[in-house]
N, CA, C and O atoms as CSV, one atom per row, in Angstrom:
chain,resi,resn,atom,element,x,y,z
A,1,MET,N,N,26.898,-42.562,20.405
A,1,MET,CA,C,26.284,-41.256,20.392
A,1,MET,C,C,26.150,-40.795,18.948
A,1,MET,O,O,27.131,-40.730,18.207
A,2,ASN,N,N,24.906,-40.472,18.560
A,2,ASN,CA,C,24.620,-40.072,17.187
A,2,ASN,C,C,24.472,-38.542,17.138
A,2,ASN,O,O,23.568,-37.988,17.764
A,3,ILE,N,N,25.344,-37.874,16.408
A,3,ILE,CA,C,25.259,-36.412,16.321
A,3,ILE,C,C,24.367,-35.971,15.162
A,3,ILE,O,O,24.012,-34.797,15.060
A,4,PHE,N,N,24.011,-36.900,14.303
A,4,PHE,CA,C,23.137,-36.572,13.172
A,4,PHE,C,C,21.716,-36.999,13.509
A,4,PHE,O,O,21.491,-38.121,13.964
A,5,SER,N,N,20.780,-36.126,13.291
A,5,SER,CA,C,19.405,-36.408,13.630
A,5,SER,C,C,18.559,-36.392,12.360
A,5,SER,O,O,18.843,-35.639,11.429
A,6,THR,N,N,17.546,-37.202,12.325
A,6,THR,CA,C,16.643,-37.213,11.177
A,6,THR,C,C,15.470,-36.265,11.382
A,6,THR,O,O,14.694,-36.035,10.455
A,7,GLN,N,N,15.331,-35.715,12.581
A,7,GLN,CA,C,14.249,-34.784,12.853
A,7,GLN,C,C,14.660,-33.377,12.418
A,7,GLN,O,O,15.825,-32.990,12.510
A,8,THR,N,N,13.681,-32.639,11.950
A,8,THR,CA,C,13.954,-31.257,11.559
A,8,THR,C,C,13.512,-30.318,12.678
A,8,THR,O,O,12.582,-30.617,13.426
A,9,ALA,N,N,14.177,-29.209,12.777
A,9,ALA,CA,C,13.847,-28.217,13.803
A,9,ALA,C,C,12.565,-27.491,13.410
A,9,ALA,O,O,12.297,-27.314,12.221
A,10,PRO,N,N,11.777,-27.074,14.382
A,10,PRO,CA,C,10.561,-26.328,14.057
A,10,PRO,C,C,10.913,-24.974,13.462
A,10,PRO,O,O,12.001,-24.442,13.680
A,11,ALA,N,N,9.985,-24.440,12.720
A,11,ALA,CA,C,10.200,-23.138,12.100
A,11,ALA,C,C,10.374,-22.075,13.175
A,11,ALA,O,O,9.820,-22.201,14.268
A,12,ALA,N,N,11.137,-21.032,12.876
A,12,ALA,CA,C,11.420,-19.982,13.848
A,12,ALA,C,C,10.147,-19.249,14.257
A,12,ALA,O,O,10.013,-18.847,15.413
A,13,ASN,N,N,9.225,-19.073,13.341
A,13,ASN,CA,C,7.994,-18.349,13.628
A,13,ASN,C,C,6.789,-19.288,13.678
A,13,ASN,O,O,5.711,-18.943,13.194
A,14,ALA,N,N,6.967,-20.444,14.250
A,14,ALA,CA,C,5.887,-21.427,14.273
A,14,ALA,C,C,4.686,-20.932,15.075
A,14,ALA,O,O,3.550,-21.278,14.748
A,15,ASN,N,N,4.908,-20.140,16.103
A,15,ASN,CA,C,3.812,-19.670,16.951
A,15,ASN,C,C,3.372,-18.250,16.604
A,15,ASN,O,O,2.488,-17.705,17.265
A,16,ALA,N,N,3.960,-17.656,15.601
A,16,ALA,CA,C,3.614,-16.279,15.235
A,16,ALA,C,C,2.225,-16.235,14.601
A,16,ALA,O,O,1.807,-17.161,13.907
A,17,ALA,N,N,1.542,-15.157,14.856
A,17,ALA,CA,C,0.210,-14.976,14.279
A,17,ALA,C,C,0.337,-14.693,12.782
A,17,ALA,O,O,1.328,-14.106,12.346
A,18,PRO,N,N,-0.652,-15.102,11.997
A,18,PRO,CA,C,-0.576,-14.831,10.561
A,18,PRO,C,C,-0.671,-13.329,10.296
A,18,PRO,O,O,-1.319,-12.594,11.041
A,19,ALA,N,N,-0.025,-12.896,9.241
A,19,ALA,CA,C,-0.032,-11.476,8.887
A,19,ALA,C,C,-1.427,-11.065,8.425
A,19,ALA,O,O,-2.094,-11.830,7.727
A,20,PRO,N,N,-1.879,-9.864,8.804
A,20,PRO,CA,C,-3.199,-9.414,8.355
A,20,PRO,C,C,-3.197,-9.162,6.855
A,20,PRO,O,O,-2.153,-8.899,6.258
A,21,ALA,N,N,-4.364,-9.244,6.262
A,21,ALA,CA,C,-4.475,-9.040,4.822
A,21,ALA,C,C,-4.171,-7.580,4.472
A,21,ALA,O,O,-4.455,-6.674,5.255
A,22,MET,N,N,-3.596,-7.367,3.302
A,22,MET,CA,C,-3.264,-6.028,2.865
A,22,MET,C,C,-4.537,-5.258,2.509
A,22,MET,O,O,-5.411,-5.787,1.823
A,23,ARG,N,N,-4.641,-4.001,2.977
A,23,ARG,CA,C,-5.779,-3.163,2.610
A,23,ARG,C,C,-5.627,-2.769,1.148
A,23,ARG,O,O,-4.538,-2.391,0.716
A,24,ARG,N,N,-6.708,-2.854,0.389
A,24,ARG,CA,C,-6.669,-2.572,-1.045
A,24,ARG,C,C,-7.629,-1.449,-1.399
A,24,ARG,O,O,-8.632,-1.231,-0.720
A,25,PHE,N,N,-7.307,-0.743,-2.469
A,25,PHE,CA,C,-8.187,0.300,-2.969
A,25,PHE,C,C,-9.462,-0.331,-3.515
A,25,PHE,O,O,-9.426,-1.389,-4.143
A,26,GLU,N,N,-10.591,0.336,-3.267
A,26,GLU,CA,C,-11.882,-0.152,-3.743
A,26,GLU,C,C,-12.536,0.917,-4.596
A,26,GLU,O,O,-12.432,2.107,-4.299
A,27,ALA,N,N,-13.204,0.497,-5.649
A,27,ALA,CA,C,-13.894,1.428,-6.543
A,27,ALA,C,C,-15.024,2.126,-5.797
A,27,ALA,O,O,-15.738,1.510,-5.006
A,28,GLY,N,N,-15.174,3.424,-6.062
A,28,GLY,CA,C,-16.237,4.195,-5.451
A,28,GLY,C,C,-15.866,4.868,-4.142
A,28,GLY,O,O,-16.674,5.624,-3.602
A,29,LYS,N,N,-14.685,4.625,-3.615
A,29,LYS,CA,C,-14.270,5.226,-2.353
A,29,LYS,C,C,-13.270,6.361,-2.599
A,29,LYS,O,O,-12.564,6.382,-3.607
A,30,THR,N,N,-13.227,7.302,-1.652
A,30,THR,CA,C,-12.292,8.414,-1.707
A,30,THR,C,C,-11.265,8.244,-0.599
A,30,THR,O,O,-11.621,7.974,0.548
A,31,TYR,N,N,-9.997,8.402,-0.938
A,31,TYR,CA,C,-8.891,8.269,0.008
A,31,TYR,C,C,-8.171,9.607,0.088
A,31,TYR,O,O,-8.015,10.291,-0.924
A,32,THR,N,N,-7.729,9.986,1.291
A,32,THR,CA,C,-7.094,11.284,1.470
A,32,THR,C,C,-5.785,11.159,2.226
A,32,THR,O,O,-5.534,10.174,2.920
A,33,THR,N,N,-4.957,12.186,2.072
A,33,THR,CA,C,-3.727,12.337,2.846
A,33,THR,C,C,-3.444,13.827,2.955
A,33,THR,O,O,-4.054,14.632,2.252
A,34,ARG,N,N,-2.530,14.190,3.826
A,34,ARG,CA,C,-2.154,15.592,3.992
A,34,ARG,C,C,-0.790,15.838,3.379
A,34,ARG,O,O,0.045,14.937,3.301
A,35,SER,N,N,-0.576,17.067,2.947
A,35,SER,CA,C,0.697,17.467,2.367
A,35,SER,C,C,1.765,17.500,3.450
A,35,SER,O,O,1.475,17.826,4.601
A,36,VAL,N,N,2.987,17.168,3.089
A,36,VAL,CA,C,4.087,17.191,4.049
A,36,VAL,C,C,4.439,18.632,4.412
A,36,VAL,O,O,4.738,18.923,5.570
A,37,GLY,N,N,4.405,19.530,3.434
A,37,GLY,CA,C,4.810,20.911,3.670
A,37,GLY,C,C,3.725,21.793,4.264
A,37,GLY,O,O,4.039,22.743,4.982
A,38,ASP,N,N,2.450,21.507,3.986
A,38,ASP,CA,C,1.348,22.334,4.462
A,38,ASP,C,C,0.264,21.415,5.011
A,38,ASP,O,O,-0.400,20.701,4.259
A,39,HIS,N,N,0.094,21.441,6.325
A,39,HIS,CA,C,-0.855,20.533,6.973
A,39,HIS,C,C,-2.298,20.820,6.568
A,39,HIS,O,O,-3.146,19.933,6.657
A,40,ASN,N,N,-2.591,22.033,6.129
A,40,ASN,CA,C,-3.952,22.390,5.730
A,40,ASN,C,C,-4.292,21.933,4.308
A,40,ASN,O,O,-5.459,21.958,3.916
A,41,CYS,N,N,-3.300,21.522,3.543
A,41,CYS,CA,C,-3.516,21.043,2.171
A,41,CYS,C,C,-3.850,19.551,2.218
A,41,CYS,O,O,-3.021,18.735,2.620
A,42,ILE,N,N,-5.059,19.208,1.807
A,42,ILE,CA,C,-5.503,17.812,1.820
A,42,ILE,C,C,-5.610,17.316,0.387
A,42,ILE,O,O,-6.292,17.929,-0.434
A,43,ILE,N,N,-4.945,16.215,0.084
A,43,ILE,CA,C,-4.961,15.598,-1.243
A,43,ILE,C,C,-5.924,14.426,-1.184
A,43,ILE,O,O,-5.803,13.561,-0.318
A,44,SER,N,N,-6.881,14.395,-2.102
A,44,SER,CA,C,-7.837,13.290,-2.120
A,44,SER,C,C,-7.845,12.626,-3.489
A,44,SER,O,O,-7.651,13.277,-4.515
A,45,VAL,N,N,-8.073,11.329,-3.482
A,45,VAL,CA,C,-8.146,10.518,-4.696
A,45,VAL,C,C,-9.419,9.700,-4.628
A,45,VAL,O,O,-9.622,8.935,-3.685
A,46,THR,N,N,-10.284,9.858,-5.629
A,46,THR,CA,C,-11.507,9.061,-5.719
A,46,THR,C,C,-11.303,7.993,-6.783
A,46,THR,O,O,-11.009,8.304,-7.937
A,47,VAL,N,N,-11.460,6.743,-6.393
A,47,VAL,CA,C,-11.238,5.613,-7.294
A,47,VAL,C,C,-12.527,5.323,-8.045
A,47,VAL,O,O,-13.560,5.042,-7.437
A,48,VAL,N,N,-12.462,5.392,-9.376
A,48,VAL,CA,C,-13.624,5.067,-10.204
A,48,VAL,C,C,-13.653,3.577,-10.497
A,48,VAL,O,O,-14.684,2.923,-10.344
A,49,ARG,N,N,-12.511,3.047,-10.920
A,49,ARG,CA,C,-12.391,1.600,-11.130
A,49,ARG,C,C,-10.940,1.205,-10.984
A,49,ARG,O,O,-10.053,2.057,-10.940
A,50,ARG,N,N,-10.705,-0.087,-10.908
A,50,ARG,CA,C,-9.341,-0.555,-10.720
A,50,ARG,C,C,-9.085,-1.856,-11.455
A,50,ARG,O,O,-10.007,-2.611,-11.764
A,51,THR,N,N,-7.819,-2.099,-11.728
A,51,THR,CA,C,-7.365,-3.380,-12.244
A,51,THR,C,C,-6.448,-3.964,-11.179
A,51,THR,O,O,-6.387,-3.449,-10.063
A,52,ALA,N,N,-5.743,-5.022,-11.511
A,52,ALA,CA,C,-4.874,-5.650,-10.524
A,52,ALA,C,C,-3.719,-4.744,-10.118
A,52,ALA,O,O,-3.291,-4.779,-8.964
A,53,LYS,N,N,-3.200,-3.925,-11.049
A,53,LYS,CA,C,-2.017,-3.117,-10.754
A,53,LYS,C,C,-2.240,-1.616,-10.852
A,53,LYS,O,O,-1.333,-0.850,-10.523
A,54,THR,N,N,-3.401,-1.169,-11.287
A,54,THR,CA,C,-3.649,0.261,-11.435
A,54,THR,C,C,-5.025,0.640,-10.900
A,54,THR,O,O,-5.916,-0.198,-10.761
A,55,ILE,N,N,-5.169,1.945,-10.600
A,55,ILE,CA,C,-6.483,2.500,-10.299
A,55,ILE,C,C,-6.729,3.642,-11.269
A,55,ILE,O,O,-5.782,4.258,-11.759
A,56,ILE,N,N,-7.972,3.923,-11.544
A,56,ILE,CA,C,-8.342,5.034,-12.408
A,56,ILE,C,C,-9.171,5.989,-11.554
A,56,ILE,O,O,-10.177,5.599,-10.961
A,57,THR,N,N,-8.726,7.259,-11.501
A,57,THR,CA,C,-9.378,8.242,-10.648
A,57,THR,C,C,-10.525,8.917,-11.371
A,57,THR,O,O,-10.733,8.702,-12.565
A,58,ASP,N,N,-11.274,9.742,-10.633
A,58,ASP,CA,C,-12.383,10.471,-11.242
A,58,ASP,C,C,-11.885,11.561,-12.190
A,58,ASP,O,O,-12.661,12.064,-13.002
A,59,GLU,N,N,-10.603,11.936,-12.104
A,59,GLU,CA,C,-10.002,12.903,-13.030
A,59,GLU,C,C,-9.508,12.235,-14.305
A,59,GLU,O,O,-9.044,12.922,-15.215
A,60,GLY,N,N,-9.596,10.917,-14.391
A,60,GLY,CA,C,-9.148,10.178,-15.561
A,60,GLY,C,C,-7.695,9.742,-15.490
A,60,GLY,O,O,-7.182,9.178,-16.457
A,61,LYS,N,N,-7.014,9.987,-14.372
A,61,LYS,CA,C,-5.617,9.571,-14.232
A,61,LYS,C,C,-5.551,8.074,-13.970
A,61,LYS,O,O,-6.384,7.507,-13.263
A,62,ARG,N,N,-4.549,7.459,-14.551
A,62,ARG,CA,C,-4.279,6.040,-14.314
A,62,ARG,C,C,-3.033,5.978,-13.438
A,62,ARG,O,O,-1.945,6.359,-13.869
A,63,LEU,N,N,-3.196,5.496,-12.204
A,63,LEU,CA,C,-2.108,5.458,-11.235
A,63,LEU,C,C,-1.725,4.026,-10.920
A,63,LEU,O,O,-2.584,3.170,-10.709
A,64,ARG,N,N,-0.427,3.775,-10.890
A,64,ARG,CA,C,0.074,2.441,-10.576
A,64,ARG,C,C,0.032,2.210,-9.074
A,64,ARG,O,O,0.465,3.058,-8.294
A,65,VAL,N,N,-0.486,1.071,-8.678
A,65,VAL,CA,C,-0.605,0.697,-7.270
A,65,VAL,C,C,0.640,-0.070,-6.860
A,65,VAL,O,O,1.118,-0.940,-7.587
A,66,SER,N,N,1.163,0.266,-5.679
A,66,SER,CA,C,2.306,-0.471,-5.151
A,66,SER,C,C,2.041,-0.818,-3.689
A,66,SER,O,O,1.253,-0.143,-3.026
A,67,PRO,N,N,2.688,-1.858,-3.184
A,67,PRO,CA,C,2.495,-2.183,-1.775
A,67,PRO,C,C,3.170,-1.135,-0.901
A,67,PRO,O,O,4.163,-0.530,-1.306
A,68,GLY,N,N,2.640,-0.920,0.287
A,68,GLY,CA,C,3.209,0.053,1.206
A,68,GLY,C,C,4.539,-0.407,1.765
A,68,GLY,O,O,5.037,-1.477,1.414
A,69,TRP,N,N,5.112,0.409,2.637
A,69,TRP,CA,C,6.431,0.111,3.202
A,69,TRP,C,C,6.448,-1.195,3.965
A,69,TRP,O,O,7.389,-1.978,3.834
A,70,ARG,N,N,5.436,-1.439,4.749
A,70,ARG,CA,C,5.407,-2.654,5.564
A,70,ARG,C,C,4.450,-3.696,5.018
A,70,ARG,O,O,4.227,-4.719,5.666
A,71,GLY,N,N,3.880,-3.465,3.851
A,71,GLY,CA,C,2.962,-4.423,3.261
A,71,GLY,C,C,1.588,-4.432,3.898
A,71,GLY,O,O,0.850,-5.408,3.762
A,72,GLU,N,N,1.229,-3.350,4.597
A,72,GLU,CA,C,-0.068,-3.292,5.255
A,72,GLU,C,C,-1.170,-2.785,4.330
A,72,GLU,O,O,-2.323,-3.199,4.451
A,73,ALA,N,N,-0.819,-1.890,3.404
A,73,ALA,CA,C,-1.825,-1.285,2.540
A,73,ALA,C,C,-1.208,-0.905,1.200
A,73,ALA,O,O,-0.007,-0.653,1.106
A,74,GLU,N,N,-2.040,-0.867,0.171
A,74,GLU,CA,C,-1.582,-0.409,-1.135
A,74,GLU,C,C,-1.409,1.112,-1.109
A,74,GLU,O,O,-2.085,1.804,-0.348
A,75,THR,N,N,-0.503,1.627,-1.942
A,75,THR,CA,C,-0.268,3.063,-2.013
A,75,THR,C,C,-0.202,3.525,-3.457
A,75,THR,O,O,0.107,2.745,-4.358
A,76,VAL,N,N,-0.497,4.814,-3.672
A,76,VAL,CA,C,-0.324,5.463,-4.967
A,76,VAL,C,C,0.276,6.842,-4.738
A,76,VAL,O,O,0.151,7.418,-3.658
A,77,LYS,N,N,0.934,7.365,-5.779
A,77,LYS,CA,C,1.497,8.712,-5.749
A,77,LYS,C,C,0.772,9.520,-6.820
A,77,LYS,O,O,1.152,9.466,-7.990
A,78,PRO,N,N,-0.278,10.278,-6.437
A,78,PRO,CA,C,-1.123,10.935,-7.433
A,78,PRO,C,C,-0.444,12.054,-8.207
A,78,PRO,O,O,-0.876,12.363,-9.317
A,79,TRP,N,N,0.602,12.677,-7.666
A,79,TRP,CA,C,1.271,13.781,-8.355
A,79,TRP,C,C,2.639,13.389,-8.882
A,79,TRP,O,O,3.429,14.266,-9.231
A,80,GLY,N,N,2.943,12.105,-8.950
A,80,GLY,CA,C,4.238,11.660,-9.444
A,80,GLY,C,C,5.206,11.401,-8.309
A,80,GLY,O,O,4.863,11.545,-7.136
A,81,THR,N,N,6.430,11.014,-8.674
A,81,THR,CA,C,7.458,10.672,-7.686
A,81,THR,C,C,8.497,11.782,-7.621
A,81,THR,O,O,9.163,12.068,-8.616
A,82,TYR,N,N,8.636,12.392,-6.488
A,82,TYR,CA,C,9.660,13.399,-6.225
A,82,TYR,C,C,9.840,13.492,-4.716
A,82,TYR,O,O,9.084,12.876,-3.965
A,83,SER,N,N,10.830,14.253,-4.265
A,83,SER,CA,C,11.028,14.351,-2.833
A,83,SER,C,C,9.810,15.009,-2.195
A,83,SER,O,O,9.302,16.006,-2.708
A,84,MET,N,N,9.347,14.465,-1.100
A,84,MET,CA,C,8.194,14.947,-0.344
A,84,MET,C,C,6.887,14.865,-1.133
A,84,MET,O,O,5.972,15.650,-0.885
A,85,CYS,N,N,6.785,13.928,-2.078
A,85,CYS,CA,C,5.542,13.772,-2.831
A,85,CYS,C,C,4.469,13.149,-1.942
A,85,CYS,O,O,4.784,12.358,-1.053
A,86,PRO,N,N,3.204,13.499,-2.174
A,86,PRO,CA,C,2.147,12.895,-1.362
A,86,PRO,C,C,1.950,11.428,-1.738
A,86,PRO,O,O,1.975,11.066,-2.914
A,87,VAL,N,N,1.756,10.601,-0.729
A,87,VAL,CA,C,1.517,9.176,-0.917
A,87,VAL,C,C,0.170,8.866,-0.270
A,87,VAL,O,O,-0.006,9.054,0.934
A,88,VAL,N,N,-0.777,8.390,-1.075
A,88,VAL,CA,C,-2.105,8.042,-0.575
A,88,VAL,C,C,-2.156,6.538,-0.379
A,88,VAL,O,O,-1.832,5.767,-1.282
A,89,SER,N,N,-2.569,6.135,0.815
A,89,SER,CA,C,-2.650,4.701,1.086
A,89,SER,C,C,-4.100,4.287,1.272
A,89,SER,O,O,-4.952,5.095,1.643
A,90,ALA,N,N,-4.361,3.020,1.009
A,90,ALA,CA,C,-5.727,2.481,1.128
A,90,ALA,C,C,-6.113,2.324,2.572
A,90,ALA,O,O,-7.224,1.886,2.870
């Protein structure tokens, strides 16, 4: 009886569907989100152009792009990082 095998076990996620591609910011489009504290306050960001890691808005701000929580879409924080800051996703 041979307890050692030369075969390898299949991968745990061999039958899992491939992950969808991450949504990315595109130049010329406007993205919006709502404020956490005031539902009537809508924050919008218009992308003029982008590089691999940043976007440049129509106001001239250069914002760093980061992947979202689950890797589904890119996100930016147009007003900086603080508690309850607005996060705009692609």
